[in-house]
Amino acid sequence: MAKYGFIEVLEQEMDKIFPFDYEIQWDKKNHAVQLSFLLEIANQEQVALLDEEDQVFAEELLLEEALLFVNPAKSRYEERDYLTVIPYDPKVGFSREFLAYFVQFLSDLAQDGLDAIFDFLQDEEAEDFELEWNHVAFERGLEEIEEGRTYPYPRY
């Protein structure tokens, strides 16, 4: 496990409870780990929607979101491109407890987001939908966990 560090632990925790499709991408050159997930929604009412490229569609709705774990000293990224960006210390990484909490928080957010999308599709006056990471709630929850052994940034 030491070879893969926190990425392997993150994948184990995701496999335990995360109910949606996801992908973990390790960008070694950028010292970053991207976690993407996909929410699929059947558009049964065939509500006409406008995507990011201003194309109208009424089929199944796919919402892909991404989060990024970064080394603040080495990673390059545009924060606005991600649901959230979480910095790490390469020698310390993250504890299993932190990652388990992170995955539970993300799972709850994704499930709430799925519910909100259904509400959005029902509301004729709603103009747009965006999933938002609540930094304050996340940090508040972190205060409650007791962290143990940490898993560093992976070695390759």
PDB file of C-alpha atoms in Angstrom:
ATOM      1  CA  MET A   1       0.000   0.000   0.000  1.00  0.00           C
ATOM      2  CA  ALA A   2       2.882   2.383   0.660  1.00  0.00           C
ATOM      3  CA  LYS A   3       3.671   2.348  -3.071  1.00  0.00           C
ATOM      4  CA  TYR A   4       0.304   3.866  -3.966  1.00  0.00           C
ATOM      5  CA  GLY A   5      -0.294   5.960  -0.860  1.00  0.00           C
ATOM      6  CA  PHE A   6      -3.529   7.831  -0.388  1.00  0.00           C
ATOM      7  CA  ILE A   7      -4.868   7.093  -3.887  1.00  0.00           C
ATOM      8  CA  GLU A   8      -5.326   3.410  -3.069  1.00  0.00           C
ATOM      9  CA  VAL A   9      -7.024   4.247   0.238  1.00  0.00           C
ATOM     10  CA  LEU A  10      -9.284   6.756  -1.530  1.00  0.00           C
ATOM     11  CA  GLU A  11     -10.295   4.088  -4.063  1.00  0.00           C
ATOM     12  CA  GLN A  12     -11.017   1.585  -1.272  1.00  0.00           C
ATOM     13  CA  GLU A  13     -13.238   4.090   0.531  1.00  0.00           C
ATOM     14  CA  MET A  14     -15.026   5.057  -2.708  1.00  0.00           C
ATOM     15  CA  ASP A  15     -15.706   1.389  -3.495  1.00  0.00           C
ATOM     16  CA  LYS A  16     -17.252   0.895  -0.043  1.00  0.00           C
ATOM     17  CA  ILE A  17     -20.012   3.514  -0.185  1.00  0.00           C
ATOM     18  CA  PHE A  18     -19.996   5.770  -3.250  1.00  0.00           C
ATOM     19  CA  PRO A  19     -23.109   4.845  -5.268  1.00  0.00           C
ATOM     20  CA  PHE A  20     -22.234   6.553  -8.570  1.00  0.00           C
ATOM     21  CA  ASP A  21     -19.752   5.907 -11.379  1.00  0.00           C
ATOM     22  CA  TYR A  22     -16.381   7.481 -10.684  1.00  0.00           C
ATOM     23  CA  GLU A  23     -12.841   7.632 -11.992  1.00  0.00           C
ATOM     24  CA  ILE A  24      -9.560   8.499 -10.305  1.00  0.00           C
ATOM     25  CA  GLN A  25      -6.829   9.964 -12.501  1.00  0.00           C
ATOM     26  CA  TRP A  26      -3.298  10.432 -11.214  1.00  0.00           C
ATOM     27  CA  ASP A  27      -1.475  13.226 -13.033  1.00  0.00           C
ATOM     28  CA  LYS A  28       2.103  12.480 -11.970  1.00  0.00           C
ATOM     29  CA  LYS A  29       3.654  15.405 -13.850  1.00  0.00           C
ATOM     30  CA  ASN A  30       1.284  17.869 -12.180  1.00  0.00           C
ATOM     31  CA  HIS A  31       1.387  16.212  -8.744  1.00  0.00           C
ATOM     32  CA  ALA A  32      -2.400  16.079  -8.752  1.00  0.00           C
ATOM     33  CA  VAL A  33      -5.123  13.471  -8.331  1.00  0.00           C
ATOM     34  CA  GLN A  34      -8.468  14.101 -10.014  1.00  0.00           C
ATOM     35  CA  LEU A  35     -11.618  12.361  -8.844  1.00  0.00           C
ATOM     36  CA  SER A  36     -14.489  12.571 -11.333  1.00  0.00           C
ATOM     37  CA  PHE A  37     -17.999  11.232 -10.906  1.00  0.00           C
ATOM     38  CA  LEU A  38     -21.070  10.994 -13.074  1.00  0.00           C
ATOM     39  CA  LEU A  39     -24.719  11.541 -12.178  1.00  0.00           C
ATOM     40  CA  GLU A  40     -27.161  10.059 -14.696  1.00  0.00           C
ATOM     41  CA  ILE A  41     -30.744  11.313 -14.760  1.00  0.00           C
ATOM     42  CA  ALA A  42     -33.518  10.021 -16.969  1.00  0.00           C
ATOM     43  CA  ASN A  43     -35.327  13.026 -18.446  1.00  0.00           C
ATOM     44  CA  GLN A  44     -38.698  11.279 -18.515  1.00  0.00           C
ATOM     45  CA  GLU A  45     -40.655  14.481 -19.087  1.00  0.00           C
ATOM     46  CA  GLN A  46     -38.453  15.227 -22.112  1.00  0.00           C
ATOM     47  CA  VAL A  47     -37.814  18.722 -20.737  1.00  0.00           C
ATOM     48  CA  ALA A  48     -35.760  20.695 -23.264  1.00  0.00           C
ATOM     49  CA  LEU A  49     -32.458  21.665 -21.669  1.00  0.00           C
ATOM     50  CA  LEU A  50     -29.560  23.835 -22.785  1.00  0.00           C
ATOM     51  CA  ASP A  51     -26.038  22.471 -22.266  1.00  0.00           C
ATOM     52  CA  GLU A  52     -22.779  24.409 -21.785  1.00  0.00           C
ATOM     53  CA  GLU A  53     -22.386  24.766 -25.565  1.00  0.00           C
ATOM     54  CA  ASP A  54     -25.939  26.178 -25.880  1.00  0.00           C
ATOM     55  CA  GLN A  55     -27.178  23.003 -27.587  1.00  0.00           C
ATOM     56  CA  VAL A  56     -30.770  21.962 -26.851  1.00  0.00           C
ATOM     57  CA  PHE A  57     -31.371  18.365 -25.804  1.00  0.00           C
ATOM     58  CA  ALA A  58     -34.168  16.417 -24.124  1.00  0.00           C
ATOM     59  CA  GLU A  59     -32.582  13.011 -23.593  1.00  0.00           C
ATOM     60  CA  GLU A  60     -30.894  11.530 -20.565  1.00  0.00           C
ATOM     61  CA  LEU A  61     -29.030  14.118 -18.507  1.00  0.00           C
ATOM     62  CA  LEU A  62     -25.415  13.391 -17.568  1.00  0.00           C
ATOM     63  CA  LEU A  63     -23.710  15.607 -15.020  1.00  0.00           C
ATOM     64  CA  GLU A  64     -19.978  15.093 -14.590  1.00  0.00           C
ATOM     65  CA  GLU A  65     -18.171  16.749 -11.716  1.00  0.00           C
ATOM     66  CA  ALA A  66     -14.507  16.651 -10.736  1.00  0.00           C
ATOM     67  CA  LEU A  67     -12.544  17.324  -7.575  1.00  0.00           C
ATOM     68  CA  LEU A  68      -8.797  17.760  -7.359  1.00  0.00           C
ATOM     69  CA  PHE A  69      -6.197  16.864  -4.722  1.00  0.00           C
ATOM     70  CA  VAL A  70      -3.163  19.094  -5.222  1.00  0.00           C
ATOM     71  CA  ASN A  71       0.324  19.784  -3.960  1.00  0.00           C
ATOM     72  CA  PRO A  72       0.073  23.560  -3.405  1.00  0.00           C
ATOM     73  CA  ALA A  73       3.777  24.007  -4.177  1.00  0.00           C
ATOM     74  CA  LYS A  74       3.813  22.081  -7.482  1.00  0.00           C
ATOM     75  CA  SER A  75       0.349  21.582  -8.980  1.00  0.00           C
ATOM     76  CA  ARG A  76      -1.065  23.888 -11.633  1.00  0.00           C
ATOM     77  CA  TYR A  77      -4.828  24.123 -12.047  1.00  0.00           C
ATOM     78  CA  GLU A  78      -7.814  26.414 -12.499  1.00  0.00           C
ATOM     79  CA  GLU A  79      -9.867  26.213  -9.301  1.00  0.00           C
ATOM     80  CA  ARG A  80     -13.058  27.228 -11.112  1.00  0.00           C
ATOM     81  CA  ASP A  81     -12.847  24.017 -13.178  1.00  0.00           C
ATOM     82  CA  TYR A  82     -13.437  21.842 -10.101  1.00  0.00           C
ATOM     83  CA  LEU A  83     -16.161  21.274  -7.554  1.00  0.00           C
ATOM     84  CA  THR A  84     -13.460  21.701  -4.922  1.00  0.00           C
ATOM     85  CA  VAL A  85      -9.678  21.578  -4.671  1.00  0.00           C
ATOM     86  CA  ILE A  86      -8.105  19.907  -1.646  1.00  0.00           C
ATOM     87  CA  PRO A  87      -4.430  20.546  -0.894  1.00  0.00           C
ATOM     88  CA  TYR A  88      -2.165  17.844   0.499  1.00  0.00           C
ATOM     89  CA  ASP A  89       1.287  17.676   2.031  1.00  0.00           C
ATOM     90  CA  PRO A  90       3.152  15.086  -0.085  1.00  0.00           C
ATOM     91  CA  LYS A  91       4.968  13.552   2.880  1.00  0.00           C
ATOM     92  CA  VAL A  92       1.864  13.385   5.075  1.00  0.00           C
ATOM     93  CA  GLY A  93      -0.957  12.839   2.596  1.00  0.00           C
ATOM     94  CA  PHE A  94      -4.267  11.906   4.219  1.00  0.00           C
ATOM     95  CA  SER A  95      -5.474   9.545   6.901  1.00  0.00           C
ATOM     96  CA  ARG A  96      -8.001   6.801   6.156  1.00  0.00           C
ATOM     97  CA  GLU A  97     -10.376   8.594   8.523  1.00  0.00           C
ATOM     98  CA  PHE A  98     -10.081  11.826   6.531  1.00  0.00           C
ATOM     99  CA  LEU A  99     -10.653   9.993   3.253  1.00  0.00           C
ATOM    100  CA  ALA A 100     -13.619   8.031   4.648  1.00  0.00           C
ATOM    101  CA  TYR A 101     -15.172  11.299   5.840  1.00  0.00           C
ATOM    102  CA  PHE A 102     -14.428  12.940   2.485  1.00  0.00           C
ATOM    103  CA  VAL A 103     -16.113  10.080   0.595  1.00  0.00           C
ATOM    104  CA  GLN A 104     -19.167  10.162   2.893  1.00  0.00           C
ATOM    105  CA  PHE A 105     -19.466  13.936   2.439  1.00  0.00           C
ATOM    106  CA  LEU A 106     -19.093  13.576  -1.331  1.00  0.00           C
ATOM    107  CA  SER A 107     -21.624  10.753  -1.434  1.00  0.00           C
ATOM    108  CA  ASP A 108     -24.163  12.833   0.489  1.00  0.00           C
ATOM    109  CA  LEU A 109     -23.489  15.828  -1.761  1.00  0.00           C
ATOM    110  CA  ALA A 110     -23.922  13.764  -4.921  1.00  0.00           C
ATOM    111  CA  GLN A 111     -27.161  12.200  -3.664  1.00  0.00           C
ATOM    112  CA  ASP A 112     -28.513  15.619  -2.650  1.00  0.00           C
ATOM    113  CA  GLY A 113     -27.406  16.926  -6.039  1.00  0.00           C
ATOM    114  CA  LEU A 114     -29.302  14.167  -7.803  1.00  0.00           C
ATOM    115  CA  ASP A 115     -32.435  15.075  -5.834  1.00  0.00           C
ATOM    116  CA  ALA A 116     -31.889  18.753  -6.662  1.00  0.00           C
ATOM    117  CA  ILE A 117     -31.598  17.945 -10.367  1.00  0.00           C
ATOM    118  CA  PHE A 118     -34.979  16.195 -10.245  1.00  0.00           C
ATOM    119  CA  ASP A 119     -36.435  19.280  -8.544  1.00  0.00           C
ATOM    120  CA  PHE A 120     -34.796  21.472 -11.191  1.00  0.00           C
ATOM    121  CA  LEU A 121     -36.382  19.435 -13.976  1.00  0.00           C
ATOM    122  CA  GLN A 122     -39.809  19.842 -12.346  1.00  0.00           C
ATOM    123  CA  ASP A 123     -39.481  23.612 -11.835  1.00  0.00           C
ATOM    124  CA  GLU A 124     -40.390  25.435 -15.045  1.00  0.00           C
ATOM    125  CA  GLU A 125     -39.011  28.715 -13.713  1.00  0.00           C
ATOM    126  CA  ALA A 126     -35.553  27.423 -12.760  1.00  0.00           C
ATOM    127  CA  GLU A 127     -32.923  28.675 -15.178  1.00  0.00           C
ATOM    128  CA  ASP A 128     -29.811  26.737 -14.232  1.00  0.00           C
ATOM    129  CA  PHE A 129     -28.428  24.084 -11.951  1.00  0.00           C
ATOM    130  CA  GLU A 130     -25.052  23.834 -10.290  1.00  0.00           C
ATOM    131  CA  LEU A 131     -23.706  21.436  -7.706  1.00  0.00           C
ATOM    132  CA  GLU A 132     -21.847  23.282  -4.927  1.00  0.00           C
ATOM    133  CA  TRP A 133     -19.311  22.083  -2.375  1.00  0.00           C
ATOM    134  CA  ASN A 134     -20.029  23.493   1.102  1.00  0.00           C
ATOM    135  CA  HIS A 135     -16.553  24.269   2.478  1.00  0.00           C
ATOM    136  CA  VAL A 136     -17.862  25.384   5.878  1.00  0.00           C
ATOM    137  CA  ALA A 137     -19.875  22.186   6.440  1.00  0.00           C
ATOM    138  CA  PHE A 138     -16.947  20.056   5.262  1.00  0.00           C
ATOM    139  CA  GLU A 139     -14.513  21.768   7.644  1.00  0.00           C
ATOM    140  CA  ARG A 140     -17.018  21.564  10.504  1.00  0.00           C
ATOM    141  CA  GLY A 141     -17.336  17.809   9.987  1.00  0.00           C
ATOM    142  CA  LEU A 142     -13.558  17.408   9.883  1.00  0.00           C
ATOM    143  CA  GLU A 143     -13.370  18.743  13.425  1.00  0.00           C
ATOM    144  CA  GLU A 144     -15.316  15.679  14.590  1.00  0.00           C
ATOM    145  CA  ILE A 145     -13.007  12.975  13.219  1.00  0.00           C
ATOM    146  CA  GLU A 146      -9.990  11.467  14.952  1.00  0.00           C
ATOM    147  CA  GLU A 147      -7.281  10.790  12.438  1.00  0.00           C
ATOM    148  CA  GLY A 148      -4.859   7.881  12.640  1.00  0.00           C
ATOM    149  CA  ARG A 149      -2.092   6.698  10.334  1.00  0.00           C
ATOM    150  CA  THR A 150      -1.542   8.813   7.239  1.00  0.00           C
ATOM    151  CA  TYR A 151      -0.882   7.681   3.662  1.00  0.00           C
ATOM    152  CA  PRO A 152       1.480   9.952   1.717  1.00  0.00           C
ATOM    153  CA  TYR A 153       1.372  11.070  -1.884  1.00  0.00           C
ATOM    154  CA  PRO A 154       2.181   7.974  -3.968  1.00  0.00           C
ATOM    155  CA  ARG A 155       5.678   7.147  -5.101  1.00  0.00           C
ATOM    156  CA  TYR A 156       6.349   6.008  -8.622  1.00  0.00           C
TER     157      TYR A 156
END
